[in-house]
mmCIF file of C-alpha atoms and ligand atoms in Angstrom:
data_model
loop_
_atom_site.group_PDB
_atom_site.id
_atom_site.type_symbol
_atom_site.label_atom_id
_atom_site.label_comp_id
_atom_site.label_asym_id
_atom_site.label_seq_id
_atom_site.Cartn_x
_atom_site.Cartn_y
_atom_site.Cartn_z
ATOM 1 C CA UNK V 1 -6.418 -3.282 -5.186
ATOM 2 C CA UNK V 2 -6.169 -4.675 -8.706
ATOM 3 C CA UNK V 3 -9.918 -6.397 -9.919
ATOM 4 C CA UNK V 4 -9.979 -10.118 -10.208
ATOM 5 C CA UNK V 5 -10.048 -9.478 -14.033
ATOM 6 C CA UNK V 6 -7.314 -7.358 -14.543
ATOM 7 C CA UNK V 7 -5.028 -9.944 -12.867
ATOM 8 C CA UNK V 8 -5.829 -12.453 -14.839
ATOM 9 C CA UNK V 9 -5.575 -10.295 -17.674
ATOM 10 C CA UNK V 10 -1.866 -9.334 -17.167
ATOM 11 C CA UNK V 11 -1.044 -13.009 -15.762
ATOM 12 C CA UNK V 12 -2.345 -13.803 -19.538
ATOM 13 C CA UNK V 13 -0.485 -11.002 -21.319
ATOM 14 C CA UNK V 14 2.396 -12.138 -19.204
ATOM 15 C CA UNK V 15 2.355 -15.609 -20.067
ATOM 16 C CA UNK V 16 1.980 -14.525 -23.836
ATOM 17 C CA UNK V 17 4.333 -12.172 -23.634
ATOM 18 C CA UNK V 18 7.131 -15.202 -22.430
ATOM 19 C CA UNK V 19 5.736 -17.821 -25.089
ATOM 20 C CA UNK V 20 6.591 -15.376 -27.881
ATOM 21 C CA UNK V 21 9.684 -15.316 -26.647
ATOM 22 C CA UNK V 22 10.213 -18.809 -26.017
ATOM 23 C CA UNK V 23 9.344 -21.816 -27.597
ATOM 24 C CA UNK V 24 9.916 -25.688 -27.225
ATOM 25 C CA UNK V 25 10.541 -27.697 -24.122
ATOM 26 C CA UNK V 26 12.331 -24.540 -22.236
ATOM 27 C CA UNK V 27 9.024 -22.677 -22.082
ATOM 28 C CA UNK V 28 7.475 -25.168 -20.061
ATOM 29 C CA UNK V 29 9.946 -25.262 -17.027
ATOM 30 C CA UNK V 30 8.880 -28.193 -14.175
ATOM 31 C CA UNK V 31 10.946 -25.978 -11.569
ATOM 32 C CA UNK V 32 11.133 -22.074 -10.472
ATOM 33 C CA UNK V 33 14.239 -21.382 -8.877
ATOM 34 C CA UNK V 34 13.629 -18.194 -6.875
ATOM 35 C CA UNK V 35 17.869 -17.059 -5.784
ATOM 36 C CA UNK V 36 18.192 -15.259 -2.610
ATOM 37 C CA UNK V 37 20.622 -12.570 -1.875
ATOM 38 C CA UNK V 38 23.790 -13.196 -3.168
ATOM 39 C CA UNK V 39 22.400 -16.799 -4.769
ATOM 40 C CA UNK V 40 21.678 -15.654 -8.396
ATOM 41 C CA UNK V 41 24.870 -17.988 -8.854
ATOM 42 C CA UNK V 42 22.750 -20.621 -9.057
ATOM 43 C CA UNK V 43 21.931 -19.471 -12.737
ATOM 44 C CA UNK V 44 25.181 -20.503 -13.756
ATOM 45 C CA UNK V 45 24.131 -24.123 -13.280
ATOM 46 C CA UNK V 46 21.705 -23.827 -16.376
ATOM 47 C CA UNK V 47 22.440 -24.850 -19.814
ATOM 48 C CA UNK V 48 21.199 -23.190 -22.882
ATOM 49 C CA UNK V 49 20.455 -20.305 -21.207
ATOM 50 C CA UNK V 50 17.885 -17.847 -22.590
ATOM 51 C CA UNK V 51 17.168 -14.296 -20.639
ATOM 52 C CA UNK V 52 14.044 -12.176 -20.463
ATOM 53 C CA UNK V 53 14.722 -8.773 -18.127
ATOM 54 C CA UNK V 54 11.648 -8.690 -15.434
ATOM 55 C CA UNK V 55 11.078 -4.758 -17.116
ATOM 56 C CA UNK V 56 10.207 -6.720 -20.497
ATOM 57 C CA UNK V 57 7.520 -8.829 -18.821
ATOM 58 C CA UNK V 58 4.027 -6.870 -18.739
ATOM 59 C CA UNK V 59 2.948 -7.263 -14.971
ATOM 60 C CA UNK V 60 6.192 -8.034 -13.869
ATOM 61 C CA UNK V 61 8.231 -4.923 -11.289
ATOM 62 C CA UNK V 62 12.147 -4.409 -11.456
ATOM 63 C CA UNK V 63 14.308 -5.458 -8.901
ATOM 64 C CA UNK V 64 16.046 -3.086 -6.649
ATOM 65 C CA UNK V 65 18.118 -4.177 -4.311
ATOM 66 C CA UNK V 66 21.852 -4.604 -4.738
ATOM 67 C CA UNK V 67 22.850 -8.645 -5.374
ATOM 68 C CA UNK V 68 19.544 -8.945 -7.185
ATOM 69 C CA UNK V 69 19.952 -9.297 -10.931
ATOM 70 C CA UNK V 70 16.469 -8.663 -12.207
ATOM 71 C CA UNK V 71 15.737 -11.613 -15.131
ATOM 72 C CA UNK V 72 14.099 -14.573 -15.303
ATOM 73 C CA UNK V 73 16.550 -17.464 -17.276
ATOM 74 C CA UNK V 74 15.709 -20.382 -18.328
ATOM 75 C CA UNK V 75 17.803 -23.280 -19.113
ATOM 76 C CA UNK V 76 17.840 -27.026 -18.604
ATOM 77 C CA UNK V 77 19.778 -28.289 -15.256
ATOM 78 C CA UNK V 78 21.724 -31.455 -14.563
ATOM 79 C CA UNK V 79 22.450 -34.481 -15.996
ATOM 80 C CA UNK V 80 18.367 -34.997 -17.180
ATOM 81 C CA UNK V 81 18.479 -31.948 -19.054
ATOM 82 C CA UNK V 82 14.908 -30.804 -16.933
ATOM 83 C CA UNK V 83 13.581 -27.213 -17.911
ATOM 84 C CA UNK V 84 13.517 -24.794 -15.144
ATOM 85 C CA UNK V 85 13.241 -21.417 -15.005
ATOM 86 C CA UNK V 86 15.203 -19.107 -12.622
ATOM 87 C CA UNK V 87 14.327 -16.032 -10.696
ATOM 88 C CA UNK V 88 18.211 -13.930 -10.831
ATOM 89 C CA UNK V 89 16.861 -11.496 -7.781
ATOM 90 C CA UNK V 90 13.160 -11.459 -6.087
ATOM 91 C CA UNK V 91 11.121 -8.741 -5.034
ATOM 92 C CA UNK V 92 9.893 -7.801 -1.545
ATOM 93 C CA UNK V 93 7.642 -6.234 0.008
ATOM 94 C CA UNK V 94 9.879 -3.562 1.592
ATOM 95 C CA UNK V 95 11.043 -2.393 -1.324
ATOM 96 C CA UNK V 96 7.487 -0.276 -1.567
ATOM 97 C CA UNK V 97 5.472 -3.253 -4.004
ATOM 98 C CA UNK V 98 2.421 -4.770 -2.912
ATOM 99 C CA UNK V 99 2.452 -8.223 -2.042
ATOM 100 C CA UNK V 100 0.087 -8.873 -5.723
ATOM 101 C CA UNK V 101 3.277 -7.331 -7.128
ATOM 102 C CA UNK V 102 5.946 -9.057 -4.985
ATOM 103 C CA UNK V 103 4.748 -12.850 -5.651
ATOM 104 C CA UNK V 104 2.930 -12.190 -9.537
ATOM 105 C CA UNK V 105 6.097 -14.451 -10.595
ATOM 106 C CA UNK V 106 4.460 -17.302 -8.377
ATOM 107 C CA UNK V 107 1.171 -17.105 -10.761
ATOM 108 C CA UNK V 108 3.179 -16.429 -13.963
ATOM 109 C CA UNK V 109 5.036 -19.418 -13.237
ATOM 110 C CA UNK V 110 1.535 -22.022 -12.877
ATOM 111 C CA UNK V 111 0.583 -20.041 -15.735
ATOM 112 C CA UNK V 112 3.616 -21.687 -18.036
ATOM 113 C CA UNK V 113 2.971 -25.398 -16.038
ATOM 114 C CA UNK V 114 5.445 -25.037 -13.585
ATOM 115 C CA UNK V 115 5.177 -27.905 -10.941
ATOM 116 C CA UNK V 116 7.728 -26.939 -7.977
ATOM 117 C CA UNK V 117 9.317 -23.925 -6.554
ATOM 118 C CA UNK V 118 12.656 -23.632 -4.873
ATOM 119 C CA UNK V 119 13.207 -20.882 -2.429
ATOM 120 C CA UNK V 120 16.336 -19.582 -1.286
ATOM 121 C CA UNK V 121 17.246 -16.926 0.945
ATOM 122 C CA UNK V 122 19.511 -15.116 3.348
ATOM 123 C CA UNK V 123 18.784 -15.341 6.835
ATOM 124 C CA UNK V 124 19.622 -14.359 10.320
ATOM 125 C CA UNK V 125 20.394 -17.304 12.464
ATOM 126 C CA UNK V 126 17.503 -17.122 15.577
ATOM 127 C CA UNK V 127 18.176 -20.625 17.083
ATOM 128 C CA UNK V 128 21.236 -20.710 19.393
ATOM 129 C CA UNK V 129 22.803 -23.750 17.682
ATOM 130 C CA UNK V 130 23.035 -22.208 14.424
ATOM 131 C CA UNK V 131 26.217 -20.547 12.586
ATOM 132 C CA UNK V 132 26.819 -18.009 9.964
ATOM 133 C CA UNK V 133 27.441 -20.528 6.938
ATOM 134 C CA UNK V 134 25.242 -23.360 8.031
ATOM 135 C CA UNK V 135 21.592 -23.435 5.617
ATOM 136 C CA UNK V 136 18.472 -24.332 6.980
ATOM 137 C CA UNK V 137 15.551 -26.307 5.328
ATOM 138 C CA UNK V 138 12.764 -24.212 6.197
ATOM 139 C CA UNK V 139 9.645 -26.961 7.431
ATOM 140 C CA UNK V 140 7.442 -24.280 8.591
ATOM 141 C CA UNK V 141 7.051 -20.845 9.167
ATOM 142 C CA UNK V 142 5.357 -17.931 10.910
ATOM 143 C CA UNK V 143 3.858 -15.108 8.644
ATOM 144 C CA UNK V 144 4.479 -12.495 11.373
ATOM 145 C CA UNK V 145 2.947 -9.440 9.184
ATOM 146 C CA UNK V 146 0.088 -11.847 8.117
ATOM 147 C CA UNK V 147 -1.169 -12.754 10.913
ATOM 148 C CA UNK V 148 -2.123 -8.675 11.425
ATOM 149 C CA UNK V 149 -3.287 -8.343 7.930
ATOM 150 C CA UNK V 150 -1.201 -7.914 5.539
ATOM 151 C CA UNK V 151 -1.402 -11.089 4.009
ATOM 152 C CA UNK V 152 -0.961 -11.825 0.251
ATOM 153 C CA UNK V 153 -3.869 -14.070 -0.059
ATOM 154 C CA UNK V 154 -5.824 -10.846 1.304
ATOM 155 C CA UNK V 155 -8.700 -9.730 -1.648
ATOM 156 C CA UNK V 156 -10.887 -11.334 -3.414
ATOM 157 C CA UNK V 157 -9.763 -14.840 -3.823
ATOM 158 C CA UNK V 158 -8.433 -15.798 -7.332
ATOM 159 C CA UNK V 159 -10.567 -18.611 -8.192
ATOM 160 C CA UNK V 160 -8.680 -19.544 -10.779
ATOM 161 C CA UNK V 161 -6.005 -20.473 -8.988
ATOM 162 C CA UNK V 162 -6.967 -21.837 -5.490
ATOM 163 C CA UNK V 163 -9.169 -21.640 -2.634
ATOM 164 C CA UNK V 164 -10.317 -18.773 0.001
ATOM 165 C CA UNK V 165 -9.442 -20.585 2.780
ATOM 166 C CA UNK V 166 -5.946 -22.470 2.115
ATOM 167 C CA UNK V 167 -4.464 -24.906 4.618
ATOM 168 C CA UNK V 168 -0.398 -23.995 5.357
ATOM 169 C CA UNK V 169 0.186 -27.069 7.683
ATOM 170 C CA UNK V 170 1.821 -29.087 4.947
ATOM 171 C CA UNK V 171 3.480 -26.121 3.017
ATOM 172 C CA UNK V 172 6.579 -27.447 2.538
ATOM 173 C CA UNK V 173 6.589 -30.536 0.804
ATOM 174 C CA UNK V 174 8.117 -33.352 2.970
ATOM 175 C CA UNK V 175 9.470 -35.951 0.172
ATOM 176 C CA UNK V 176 11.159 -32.700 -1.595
ATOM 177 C CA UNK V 177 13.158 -32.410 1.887
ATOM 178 C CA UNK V 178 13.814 -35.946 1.808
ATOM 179 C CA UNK V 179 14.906 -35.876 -1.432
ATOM 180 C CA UNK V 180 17.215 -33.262 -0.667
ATOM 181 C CA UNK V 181 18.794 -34.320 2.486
ATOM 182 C CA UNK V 182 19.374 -37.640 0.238
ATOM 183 C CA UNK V 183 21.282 -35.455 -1.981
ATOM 184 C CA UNK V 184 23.673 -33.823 0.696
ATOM 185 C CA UNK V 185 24.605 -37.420 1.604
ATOM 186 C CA UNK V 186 25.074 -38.216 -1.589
ATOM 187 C CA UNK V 187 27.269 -34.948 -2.427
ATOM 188 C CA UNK V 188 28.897 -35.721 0.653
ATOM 189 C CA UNK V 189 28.849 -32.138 1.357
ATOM 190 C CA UNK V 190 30.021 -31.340 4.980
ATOM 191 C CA UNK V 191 28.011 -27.725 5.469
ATOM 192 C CA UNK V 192 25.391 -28.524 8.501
ATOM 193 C CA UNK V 193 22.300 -28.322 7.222
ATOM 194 C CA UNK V 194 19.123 -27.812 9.701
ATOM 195 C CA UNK V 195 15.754 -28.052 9.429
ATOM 196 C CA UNK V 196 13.479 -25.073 10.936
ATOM 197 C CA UNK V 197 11.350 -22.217 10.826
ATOM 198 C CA UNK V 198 11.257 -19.234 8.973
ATOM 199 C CA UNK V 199 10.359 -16.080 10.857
ATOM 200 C CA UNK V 200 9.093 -13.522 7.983
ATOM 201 C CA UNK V 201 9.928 -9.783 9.016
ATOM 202 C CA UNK V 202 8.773 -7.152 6.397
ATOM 203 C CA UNK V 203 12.194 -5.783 7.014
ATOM 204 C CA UNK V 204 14.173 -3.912 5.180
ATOM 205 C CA UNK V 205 15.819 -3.465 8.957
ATOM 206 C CA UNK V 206 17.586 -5.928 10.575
ATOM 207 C CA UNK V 207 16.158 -6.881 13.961
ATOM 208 C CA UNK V 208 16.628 -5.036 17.542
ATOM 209 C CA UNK V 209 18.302 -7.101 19.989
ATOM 210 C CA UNK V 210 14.984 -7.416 21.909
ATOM 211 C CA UNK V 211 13.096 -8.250 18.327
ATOM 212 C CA UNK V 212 15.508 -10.962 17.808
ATOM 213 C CA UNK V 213 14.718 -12.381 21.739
ATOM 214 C CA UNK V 214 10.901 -11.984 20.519
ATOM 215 C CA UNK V 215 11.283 -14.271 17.382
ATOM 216 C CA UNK V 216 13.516 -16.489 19.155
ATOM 217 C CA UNK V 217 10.198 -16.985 21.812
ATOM 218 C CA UNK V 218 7.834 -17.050 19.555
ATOM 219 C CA UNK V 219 9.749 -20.061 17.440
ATOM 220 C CA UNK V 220 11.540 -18.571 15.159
ATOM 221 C CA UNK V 221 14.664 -20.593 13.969
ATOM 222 C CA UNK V 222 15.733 -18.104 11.163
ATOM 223 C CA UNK V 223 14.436 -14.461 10.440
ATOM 224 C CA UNK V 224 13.871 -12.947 7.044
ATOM 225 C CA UNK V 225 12.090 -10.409 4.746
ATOM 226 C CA UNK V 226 11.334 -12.926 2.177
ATOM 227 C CA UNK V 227 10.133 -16.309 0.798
ATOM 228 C CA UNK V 228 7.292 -16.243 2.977
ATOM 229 C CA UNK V 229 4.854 -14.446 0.381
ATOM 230 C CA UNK V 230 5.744 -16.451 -2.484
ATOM 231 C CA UNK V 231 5.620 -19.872 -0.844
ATOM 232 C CA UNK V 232 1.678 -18.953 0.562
ATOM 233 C CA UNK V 233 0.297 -18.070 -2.789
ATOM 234 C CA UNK V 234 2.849 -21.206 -4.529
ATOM 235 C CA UNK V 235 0.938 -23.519 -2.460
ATOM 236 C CA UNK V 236 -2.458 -21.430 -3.109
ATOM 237 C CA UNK V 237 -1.662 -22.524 -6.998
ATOM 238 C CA UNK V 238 -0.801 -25.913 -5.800
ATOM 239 C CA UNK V 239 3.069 -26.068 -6.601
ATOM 240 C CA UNK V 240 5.511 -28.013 -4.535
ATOM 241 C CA UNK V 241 7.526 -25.868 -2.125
ATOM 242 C CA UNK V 242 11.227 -26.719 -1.418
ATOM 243 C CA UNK V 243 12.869 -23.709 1.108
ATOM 244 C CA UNK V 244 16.102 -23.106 2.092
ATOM 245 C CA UNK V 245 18.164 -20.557 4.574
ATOM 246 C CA UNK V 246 21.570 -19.116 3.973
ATOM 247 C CA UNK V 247 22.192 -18.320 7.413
ATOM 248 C CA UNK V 248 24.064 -15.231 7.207
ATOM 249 C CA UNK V 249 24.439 -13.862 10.745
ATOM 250 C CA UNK V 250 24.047 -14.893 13.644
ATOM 251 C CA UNK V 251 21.056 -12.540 15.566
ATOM 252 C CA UNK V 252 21.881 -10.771 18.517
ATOM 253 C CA UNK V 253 19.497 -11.815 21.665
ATOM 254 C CA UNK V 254 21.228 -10.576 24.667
ATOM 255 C CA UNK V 255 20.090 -6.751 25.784
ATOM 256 C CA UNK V 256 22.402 -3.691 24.594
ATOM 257 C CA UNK V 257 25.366 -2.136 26.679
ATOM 258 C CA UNK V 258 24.121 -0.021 29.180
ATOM 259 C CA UNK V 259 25.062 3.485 30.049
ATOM 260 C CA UNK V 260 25.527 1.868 33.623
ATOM 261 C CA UNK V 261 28.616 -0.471 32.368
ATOM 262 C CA UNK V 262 31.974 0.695 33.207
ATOM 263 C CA UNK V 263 33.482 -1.402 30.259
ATOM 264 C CA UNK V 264 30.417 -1.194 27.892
ATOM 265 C CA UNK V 265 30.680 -3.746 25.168
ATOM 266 C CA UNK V 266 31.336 -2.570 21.370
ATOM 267 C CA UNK V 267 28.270 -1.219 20.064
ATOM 268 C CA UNK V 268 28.652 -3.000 16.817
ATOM 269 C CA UNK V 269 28.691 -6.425 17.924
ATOM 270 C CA UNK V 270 26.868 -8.761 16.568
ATOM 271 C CA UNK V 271 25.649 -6.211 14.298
ATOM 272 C CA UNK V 272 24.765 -7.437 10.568
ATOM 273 C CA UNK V 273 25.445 -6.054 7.351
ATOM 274 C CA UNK V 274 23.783 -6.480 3.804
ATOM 275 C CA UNK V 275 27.949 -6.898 3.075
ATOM 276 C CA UNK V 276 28.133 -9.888 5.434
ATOM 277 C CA UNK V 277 24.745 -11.144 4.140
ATOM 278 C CA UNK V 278 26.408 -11.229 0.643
ATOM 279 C CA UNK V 279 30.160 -12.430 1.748
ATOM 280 C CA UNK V 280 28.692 -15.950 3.473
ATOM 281 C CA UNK V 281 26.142 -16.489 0.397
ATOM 282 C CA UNK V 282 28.913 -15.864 -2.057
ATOM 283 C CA UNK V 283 31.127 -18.712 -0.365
ATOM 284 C CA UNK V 284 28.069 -21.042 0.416
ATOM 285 C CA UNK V 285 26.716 -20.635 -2.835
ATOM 286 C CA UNK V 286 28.689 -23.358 -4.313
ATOM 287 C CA UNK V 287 27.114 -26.184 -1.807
ATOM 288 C CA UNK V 288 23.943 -24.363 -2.335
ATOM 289 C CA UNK V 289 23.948 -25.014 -6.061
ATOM 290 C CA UNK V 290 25.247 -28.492 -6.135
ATOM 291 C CA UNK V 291 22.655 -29.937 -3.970
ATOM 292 C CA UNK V 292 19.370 -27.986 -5.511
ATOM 293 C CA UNK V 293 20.686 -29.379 -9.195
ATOM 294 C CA UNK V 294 20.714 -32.717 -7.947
ATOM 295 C CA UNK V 295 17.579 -32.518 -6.129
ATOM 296 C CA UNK V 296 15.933 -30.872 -9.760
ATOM 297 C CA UNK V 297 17.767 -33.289 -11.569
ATOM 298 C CA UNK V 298 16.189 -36.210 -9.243
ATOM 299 C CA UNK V 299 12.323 -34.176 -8.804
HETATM 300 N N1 HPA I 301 17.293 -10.429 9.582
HETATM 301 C C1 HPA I 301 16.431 -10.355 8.550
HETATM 302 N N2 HPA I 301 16.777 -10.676 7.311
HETATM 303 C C2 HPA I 301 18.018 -11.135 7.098
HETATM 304 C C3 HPA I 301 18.957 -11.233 8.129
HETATM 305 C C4 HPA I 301 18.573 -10.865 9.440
HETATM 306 O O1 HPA I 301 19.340 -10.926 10.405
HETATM 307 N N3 HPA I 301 20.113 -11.708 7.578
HETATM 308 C C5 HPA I 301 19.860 -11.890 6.260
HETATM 309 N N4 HPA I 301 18.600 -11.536 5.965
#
């Protein structure tokens, strides 16, 4: 585990490192964008674009995973020109970095007086009324691996940036929701759009059947290996928290075919894909985008 000091040492190289890179009003963004899988679309929505690559930033670990781009942008968004920065690809957990690793864009981003995040992910549907293509506004969640342990807050507490003990019961930000739902109307965009919680899974498998029926009776509305992370140490900093769900699939609850079935079911039903996680954010993107630059535009 990485001393108090030296974090704060590379958050500050970090944060030098991106000022000498960029100056006026575009390096200090109000909003972080953080795009999903198959979201970095949501880049194209920025004007004036300037890119830094996350292997330029000291501190900062490369993105692996296929649909993740790897750069921070910045750029202004809609009609009020406001300067936000934009996460093209996250990183997670599974992909081997520790969670200081996985949400050290979360700090950078307080660091250069960043005021709200916007999360967006794919996600498997867990609630019985939801559809592959619907998006869910995340209200709460359950921080399955961090109620074991592994738990990004865990360490010696940065003082700097918040307190041991943080409250989560308000984590994401009601009058953002508000303001977003307000938006959809406005858009008059048709998409259903729920409100839930997030299940975070470490992944990087998708859920067993009986995993699924777990999460499903434990509250779960919507299962990912995401998000989570980032929005517990965004709300450790202090920054406004806006989440949102792609669902992708819909989760399979009911138990396998069994060997005593004399017309056993397919074995691949149900069954998701990272290429059916991508196909339904590609053609949701577009609603996806519209409503989180009017919501920026309005914040
Ligand atoms: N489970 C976990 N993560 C996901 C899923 C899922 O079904 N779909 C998209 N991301």
């Amino acid at each position: 585990m990485t001393s108090v000091e030296e974090q704060y040492s590379i958050l500050d190289k970090a944060e030098a490192y991106i000022r000498s890179k960029i100056q006026g009003p575009l390096s200090k963004p109000k909003t972080l964008i953080i795009a999903g899988s198959g979201l970095s679309g949501i880049s194209d929505l920025l004007s004036e674009q300037f890119e830094v690559p996350y292997t330029d930033i000291p501190g900062f670990k490369a993105s692996t995973v296929s649909g993740h781009a790897g750069k921070l942008i910045f750029g202004y968004i809609g009609d009020n020109k406001v300067p936000v920065v934009c996460m093209a690809g996250r990183l997670h957990f599974y992909e081997g970095y520790t969670f200081e690793e996985t949400t050290f864009p979360i700090r950078l981003a307080k660091q250069l007086d960043v005021e709200m995040v916007v999360v967006t992910n794919a996600a498997g549907g867990i609630n019985a009324n939801f559809k592959a293509g619907d998006l869910m506004i995340i209200y709460d969640h359950i921080n399955f691996p961090g109620l074991s342990g592994w738990h990004p807050l865990r360490g010696p507490n940065l003082e700097k940036f918040g307190p041991r003990f943080q409250p989560l019961s308000d984590a994401y930000d009601l009058e953002l929701r508000q303001l977003f739902f307000q938006q959809k109307e406005k858009l008059g965009i048709q998409r259903s759009i729920h409100e839930g919680t997030y299940f975070y899974a470490a992944g990087p498998t998708y859920e067993s059947r009986s995993e699924s029926r777990l999460i499903r009776t434990l509250g779960g509305d919507a299962v990912g290996m995401s998000t989570v992370p980032e929005v517990i140490v965004a709300r450790h900093c202090g920054l406004r928290v806006l989440a949102l769900s792609l669902i992708t699939n819909e989760c399979v609850v009911d138990p396998p075919a069994s060997a005593f079935d004399k017309n056993p079911k397919a074995l691949d039903e149900g069954m998701a894909t990272h290429e059916e996680v991508l196909e339904y954010a590609n053609q949701a993107s577009k609603d996806v985008q519209k409503i989180i630059e009017a919501t920026v535009n309005e914040f």
